[in-house]
Short mmCIF file of C-alpha atoms in Angstrom, two decimals:
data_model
loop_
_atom_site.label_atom_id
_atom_site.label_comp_id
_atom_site.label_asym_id
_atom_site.label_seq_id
_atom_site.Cartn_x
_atom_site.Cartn_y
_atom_site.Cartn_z
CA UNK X 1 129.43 86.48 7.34
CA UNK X 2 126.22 85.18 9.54
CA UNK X 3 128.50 83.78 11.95
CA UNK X 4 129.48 87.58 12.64
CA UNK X 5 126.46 87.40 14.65
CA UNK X 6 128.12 85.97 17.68
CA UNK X 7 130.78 87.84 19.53
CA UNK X 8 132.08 84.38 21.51
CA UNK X 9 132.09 81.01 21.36
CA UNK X 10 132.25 79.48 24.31
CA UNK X 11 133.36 75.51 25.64
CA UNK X 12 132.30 74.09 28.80
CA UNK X 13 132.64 70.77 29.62
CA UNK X 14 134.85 67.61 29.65
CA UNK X 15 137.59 66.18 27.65
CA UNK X 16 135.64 65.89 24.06
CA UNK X 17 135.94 69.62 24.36
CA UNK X 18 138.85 70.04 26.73
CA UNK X 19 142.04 72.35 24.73
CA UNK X 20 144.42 71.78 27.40
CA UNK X 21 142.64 72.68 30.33
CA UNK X 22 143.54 69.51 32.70
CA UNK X 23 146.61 69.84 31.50
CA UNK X 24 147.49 73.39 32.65
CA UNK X 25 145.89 72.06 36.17
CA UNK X 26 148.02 69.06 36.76
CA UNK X 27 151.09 71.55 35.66
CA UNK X 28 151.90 70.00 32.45
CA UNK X 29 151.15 66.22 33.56
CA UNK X 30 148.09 64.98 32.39
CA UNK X 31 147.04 63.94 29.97
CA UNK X 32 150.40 62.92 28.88
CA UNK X 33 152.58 65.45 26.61
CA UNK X 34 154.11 63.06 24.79
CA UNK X 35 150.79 61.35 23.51
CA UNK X 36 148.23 63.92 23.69
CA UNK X 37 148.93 67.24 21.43
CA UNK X 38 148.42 70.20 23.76
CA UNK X 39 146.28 68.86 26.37
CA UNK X 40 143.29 67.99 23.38
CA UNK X 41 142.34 64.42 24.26
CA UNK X 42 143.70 63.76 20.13
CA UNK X 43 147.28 63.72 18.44
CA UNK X 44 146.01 67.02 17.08
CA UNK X 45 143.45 70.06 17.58
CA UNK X 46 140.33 68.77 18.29
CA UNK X 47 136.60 70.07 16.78
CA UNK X 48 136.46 73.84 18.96
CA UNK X 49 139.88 74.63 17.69
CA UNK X 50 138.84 73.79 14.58
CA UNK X 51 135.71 75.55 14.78
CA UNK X 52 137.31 78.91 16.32
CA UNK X 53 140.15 78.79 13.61
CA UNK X 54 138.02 78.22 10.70
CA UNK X 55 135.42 81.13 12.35
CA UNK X 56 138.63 83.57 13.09
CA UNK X 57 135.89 84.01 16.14
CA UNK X 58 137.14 84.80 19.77
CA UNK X 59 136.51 82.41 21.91
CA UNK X 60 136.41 80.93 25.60
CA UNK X 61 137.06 77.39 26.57
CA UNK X 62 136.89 76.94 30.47
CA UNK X 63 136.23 72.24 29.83
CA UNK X 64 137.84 69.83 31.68
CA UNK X 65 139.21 66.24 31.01
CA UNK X 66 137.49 63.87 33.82
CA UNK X 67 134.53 66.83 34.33
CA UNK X 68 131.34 65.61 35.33
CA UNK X 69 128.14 67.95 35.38
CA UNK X 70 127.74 68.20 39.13
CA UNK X 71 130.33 66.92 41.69
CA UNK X 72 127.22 66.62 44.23
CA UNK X 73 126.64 63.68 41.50
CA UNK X 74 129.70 62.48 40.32
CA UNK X 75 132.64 63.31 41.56
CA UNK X 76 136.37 63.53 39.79
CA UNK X 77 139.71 64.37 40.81
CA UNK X 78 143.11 63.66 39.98
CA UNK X 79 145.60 62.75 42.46
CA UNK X 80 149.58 64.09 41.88
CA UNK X 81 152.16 64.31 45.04
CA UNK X 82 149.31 62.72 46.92
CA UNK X 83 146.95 65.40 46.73
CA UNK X 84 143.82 65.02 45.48
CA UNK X 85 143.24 67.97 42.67
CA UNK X 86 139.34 68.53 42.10
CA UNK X 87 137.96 68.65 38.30
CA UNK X 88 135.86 71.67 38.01
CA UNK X 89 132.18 70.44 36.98
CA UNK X 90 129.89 71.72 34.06
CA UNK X 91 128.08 73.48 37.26
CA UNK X 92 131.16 75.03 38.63
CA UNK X 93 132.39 75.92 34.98
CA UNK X 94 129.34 77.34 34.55
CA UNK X 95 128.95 79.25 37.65
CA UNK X 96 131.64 81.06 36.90
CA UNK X 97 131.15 82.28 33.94
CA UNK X 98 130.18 85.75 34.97
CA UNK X 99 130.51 87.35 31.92
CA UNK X 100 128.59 85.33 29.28
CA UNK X 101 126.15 87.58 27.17
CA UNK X 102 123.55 86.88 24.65
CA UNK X 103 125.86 87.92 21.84
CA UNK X 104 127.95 84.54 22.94
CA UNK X 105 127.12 81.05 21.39
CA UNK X 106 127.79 78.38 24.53
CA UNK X 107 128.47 74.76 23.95
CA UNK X 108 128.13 71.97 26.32
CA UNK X 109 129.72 68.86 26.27
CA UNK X 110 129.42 66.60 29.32
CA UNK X 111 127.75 63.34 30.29
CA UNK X 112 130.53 60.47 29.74
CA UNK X 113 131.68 60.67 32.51
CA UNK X 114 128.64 60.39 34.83
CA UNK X 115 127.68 57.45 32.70
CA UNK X 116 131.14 56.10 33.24
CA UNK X 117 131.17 56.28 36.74
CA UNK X 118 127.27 54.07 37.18
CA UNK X 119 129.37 51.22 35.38
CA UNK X 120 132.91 51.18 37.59
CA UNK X 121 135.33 54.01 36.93
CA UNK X 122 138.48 54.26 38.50
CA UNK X 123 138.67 58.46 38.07
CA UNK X 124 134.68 58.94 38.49
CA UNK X 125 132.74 57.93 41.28
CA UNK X 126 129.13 58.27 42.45
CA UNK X 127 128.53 60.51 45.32
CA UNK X 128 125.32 59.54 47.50
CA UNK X 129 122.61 57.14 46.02
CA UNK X 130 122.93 56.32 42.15
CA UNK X 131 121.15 58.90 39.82
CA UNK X 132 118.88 57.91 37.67
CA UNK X 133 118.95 58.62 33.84
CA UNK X 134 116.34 61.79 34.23
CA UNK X 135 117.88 62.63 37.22
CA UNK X 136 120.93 63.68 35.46
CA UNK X 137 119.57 64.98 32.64
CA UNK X 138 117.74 67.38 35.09
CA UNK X 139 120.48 68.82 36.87
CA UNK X 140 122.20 69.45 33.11
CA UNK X 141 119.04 71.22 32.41
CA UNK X 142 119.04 73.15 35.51
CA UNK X 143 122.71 74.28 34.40
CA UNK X 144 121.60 75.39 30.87
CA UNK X 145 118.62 77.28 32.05
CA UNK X 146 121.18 79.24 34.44
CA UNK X 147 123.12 79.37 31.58
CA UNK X 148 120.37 81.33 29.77
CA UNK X 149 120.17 84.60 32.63
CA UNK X 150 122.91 85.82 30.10
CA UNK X 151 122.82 84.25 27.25
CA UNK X 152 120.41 83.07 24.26
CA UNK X 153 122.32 81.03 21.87
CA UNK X 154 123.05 77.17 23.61
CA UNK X 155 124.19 73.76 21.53
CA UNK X 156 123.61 71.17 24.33
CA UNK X 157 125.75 67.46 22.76
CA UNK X 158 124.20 64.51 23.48
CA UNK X 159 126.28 61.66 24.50
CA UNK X 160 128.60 60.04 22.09
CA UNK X 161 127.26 55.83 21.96
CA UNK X 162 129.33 54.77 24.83
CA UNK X 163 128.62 51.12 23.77
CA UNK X 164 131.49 51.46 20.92
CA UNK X 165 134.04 52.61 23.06
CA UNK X 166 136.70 50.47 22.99
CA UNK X 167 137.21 50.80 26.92
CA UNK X 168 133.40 49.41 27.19
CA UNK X 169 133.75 46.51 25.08
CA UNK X 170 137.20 45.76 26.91
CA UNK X 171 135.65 44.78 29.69
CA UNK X 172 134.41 41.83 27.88
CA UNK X 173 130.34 42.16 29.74
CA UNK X 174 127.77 41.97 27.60
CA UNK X 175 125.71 43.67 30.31
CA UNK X 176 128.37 46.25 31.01
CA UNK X 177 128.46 47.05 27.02
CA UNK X 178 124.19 46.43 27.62
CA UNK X 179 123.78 48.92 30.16
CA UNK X 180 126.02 51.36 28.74
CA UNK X 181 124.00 51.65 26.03
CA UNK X 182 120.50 51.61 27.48
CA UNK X 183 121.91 54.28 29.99
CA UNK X 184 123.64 56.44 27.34
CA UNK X 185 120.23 56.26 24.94
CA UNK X 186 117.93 57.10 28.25
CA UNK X 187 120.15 60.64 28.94
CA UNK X 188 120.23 61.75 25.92
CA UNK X 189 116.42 61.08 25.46
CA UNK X 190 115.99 63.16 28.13
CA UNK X 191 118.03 65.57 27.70
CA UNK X 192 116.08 66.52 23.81
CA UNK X 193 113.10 65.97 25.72
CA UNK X 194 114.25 68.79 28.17
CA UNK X 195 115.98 71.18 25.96
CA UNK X 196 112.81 71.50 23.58
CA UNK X 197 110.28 71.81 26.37
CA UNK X 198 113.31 74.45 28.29
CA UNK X 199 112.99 76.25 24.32
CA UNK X 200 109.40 76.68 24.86
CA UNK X 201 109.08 77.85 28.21
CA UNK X 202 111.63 80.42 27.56
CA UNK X 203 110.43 81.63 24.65
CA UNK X 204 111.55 83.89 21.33
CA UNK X 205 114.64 85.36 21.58
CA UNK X 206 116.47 81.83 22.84
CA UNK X 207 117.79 79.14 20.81
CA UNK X 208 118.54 76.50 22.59
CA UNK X 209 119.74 73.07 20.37
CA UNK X 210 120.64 69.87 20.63
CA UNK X 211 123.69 68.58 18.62
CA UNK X 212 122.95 64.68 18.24
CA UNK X 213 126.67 63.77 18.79
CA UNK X 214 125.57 59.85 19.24
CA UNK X 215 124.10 59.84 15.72
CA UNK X 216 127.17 61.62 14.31
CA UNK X 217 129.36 58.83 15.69
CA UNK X 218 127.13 56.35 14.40
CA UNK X 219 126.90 57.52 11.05
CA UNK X 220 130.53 57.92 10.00
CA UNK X 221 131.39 54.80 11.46
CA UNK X 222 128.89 52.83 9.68
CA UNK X 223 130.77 54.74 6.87
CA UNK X 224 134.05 54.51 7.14
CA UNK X 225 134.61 54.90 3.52
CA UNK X 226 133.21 58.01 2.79
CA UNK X 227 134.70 59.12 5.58
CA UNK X 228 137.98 57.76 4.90
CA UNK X 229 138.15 56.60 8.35
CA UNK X 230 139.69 52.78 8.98
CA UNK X 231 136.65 50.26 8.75
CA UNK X 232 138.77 48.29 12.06
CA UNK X 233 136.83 50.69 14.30
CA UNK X 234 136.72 49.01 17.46
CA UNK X 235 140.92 49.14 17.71
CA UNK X 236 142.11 52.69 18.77
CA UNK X 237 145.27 54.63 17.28
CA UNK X 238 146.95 54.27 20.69
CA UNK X 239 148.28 50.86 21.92
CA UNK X 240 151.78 50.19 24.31
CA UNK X 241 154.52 48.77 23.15
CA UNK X 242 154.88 44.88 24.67
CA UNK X 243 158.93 45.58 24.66
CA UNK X 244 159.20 48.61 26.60
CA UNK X 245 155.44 50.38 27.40
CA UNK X 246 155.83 52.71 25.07
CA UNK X 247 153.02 54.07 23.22
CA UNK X 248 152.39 53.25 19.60
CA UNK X 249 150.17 55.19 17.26
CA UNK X 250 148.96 53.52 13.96
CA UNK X 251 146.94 55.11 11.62
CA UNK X 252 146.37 58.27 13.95
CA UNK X 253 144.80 60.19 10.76
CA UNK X 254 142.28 57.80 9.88
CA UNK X 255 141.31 55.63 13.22
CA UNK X 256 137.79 56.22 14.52
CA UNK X 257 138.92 56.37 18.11
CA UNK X 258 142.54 57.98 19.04
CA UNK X 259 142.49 56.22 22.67
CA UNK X 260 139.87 53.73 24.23
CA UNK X 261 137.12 56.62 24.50
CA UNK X 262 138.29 59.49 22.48
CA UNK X 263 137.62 60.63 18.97
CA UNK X 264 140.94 60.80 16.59
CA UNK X 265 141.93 63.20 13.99
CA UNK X 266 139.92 62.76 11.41
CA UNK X 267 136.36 62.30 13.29
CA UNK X 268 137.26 65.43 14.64
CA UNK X 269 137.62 67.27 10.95
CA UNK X 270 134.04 65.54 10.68
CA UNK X 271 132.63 66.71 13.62
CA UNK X 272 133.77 70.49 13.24
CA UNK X 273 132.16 70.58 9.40
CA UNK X 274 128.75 68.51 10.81
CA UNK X 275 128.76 71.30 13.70
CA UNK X 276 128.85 74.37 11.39
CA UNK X 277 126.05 72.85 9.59
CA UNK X 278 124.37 72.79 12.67
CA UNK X 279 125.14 76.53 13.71
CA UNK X 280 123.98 77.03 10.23
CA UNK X 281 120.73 75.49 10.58
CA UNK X 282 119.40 76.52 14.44
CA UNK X 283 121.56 79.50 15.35
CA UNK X 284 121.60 81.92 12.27
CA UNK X 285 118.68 83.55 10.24
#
């Protein structure tokens, strides 16, 4: 199989890629057993368990739900017994990776969050002066070039559109929803920009790729039934109860979204087959 070619896979980042990470931190708490399947940010496994179980390849997932790519940036914890716990970063995750190797194939999946916190977040906050769009895309850059001492095989995702999430256009601001999107199209611009000019300072022997998660999104949603996904895309799976505050899932294998930012079961099938491709196409041959 060409995929035999990589020893690893491994996941760095923040929830989209988180398998139960923040939950093992908070000791079982968050996010919430009894809605979220194993700590995935889904009422099932999410695209890397997918990936790794389709694969039968060994793998390494060290993301976080809430991450950020630098705390010196943006900043997240999560508070339980009144102690603030701190959400290990894309940097830190990366940092301590000590034994990555160029027979691994590293994904990154980060950015939300930092995006997040420029518009009001109540688990994300800016630390010092406001970064700008390059800025950020910079420091992610920085990260993957460390990234490359040990290995050769990266796929960088872009930023899903952050100006469909449903917690976005709850807010009910057009220039909230506005800048959200401007800010979200301005990273990720940068970010290709980056990784292609990174590819060609580094040289043969490196593969460094981005996987255009915004597009993906885009495309099956302006699809839904192809993609047998429910064409009511703007209403997530989850919603509470108005008798008791329970939650209530509807259509949790079809819904676009599974919470107010997160993809649901289906999308995720999507996004593991569109990633293989991917693999296929930049990291094999």
């Amino acid at each position: 199989m060409p995929f035999a070619k990589f020893q690893r896979f491994v996941f760095l980042g923040d929830s989209n890629a988180d398998t139960g990470n923040l939950l093992r931190l908070t000791n079982g708490v968050y996010p919430d057993p009894m809605v979220y399947h194993q700590g995935r940010y889904c009422s099932d496994l999410i695209w890397a368990d997918q990936l790794v179980r389709c694969l039968d390849i060994p793998s390494f997932n060290d993301a976080y739900g809430r991450a950020t790519i630098d705390s010196e940036m943006a900043d997240s914890t999560f508070t339980m017994g009144g102690v603030d716990i701190q959400i290990p970063s894309v940097a830190t995750q990366a940092a301590r990776m000590a034994d990555l190797s160029s027979g691994d194939l590293v994904f990154v999946q980060v950015g939300s969050n930092d995006l997040n916190a420029l518009i009001g977040s109540s688990v994300t906050r800016v630390v010092g002066n406001p970064y700008t769009m390059q800025e950020l895309a910079d420091r992610l850059l920085e990260i993957v070039e460390a990234i490359c001492e040990k290995a050769r095989h990266i796929v960088v995702m872009n930023v899903r559109p952050r100006e469909d999430y449903p917690a976005v256009l709850q807010r009910n601001d057009p220039e909230v929803v506005e800048k959200s999107k401007r800010d979200t199209r301005e990273f990720n611009a940068a970010v290709a920009d980056g990784i292609k000019a990174l590819n060609k300072k580094l040289g043969e022997g490196y593969r460094l790729s981005v996987f255009d998660t915004y597009g993906f999104q885009k495309r099956i949603s302006e699809d839904c039934a192809t993609c047998g996904i429910d064409p009511d895309v703007q209403t997530p799976c989850i919603s509470v109860s108005p008798d008791d505050g329970a939650a209530v899932l509807t259509n949790p294998e079809s819904k676009l979204f599974y919470d107010t930012a997160h993809l649901a079961k289906r999308p995720q099938a999507l996004l593991k087959e569109a990633m293989l491709d991917h693999i296929t196409h930049h990291h094999i041959g």
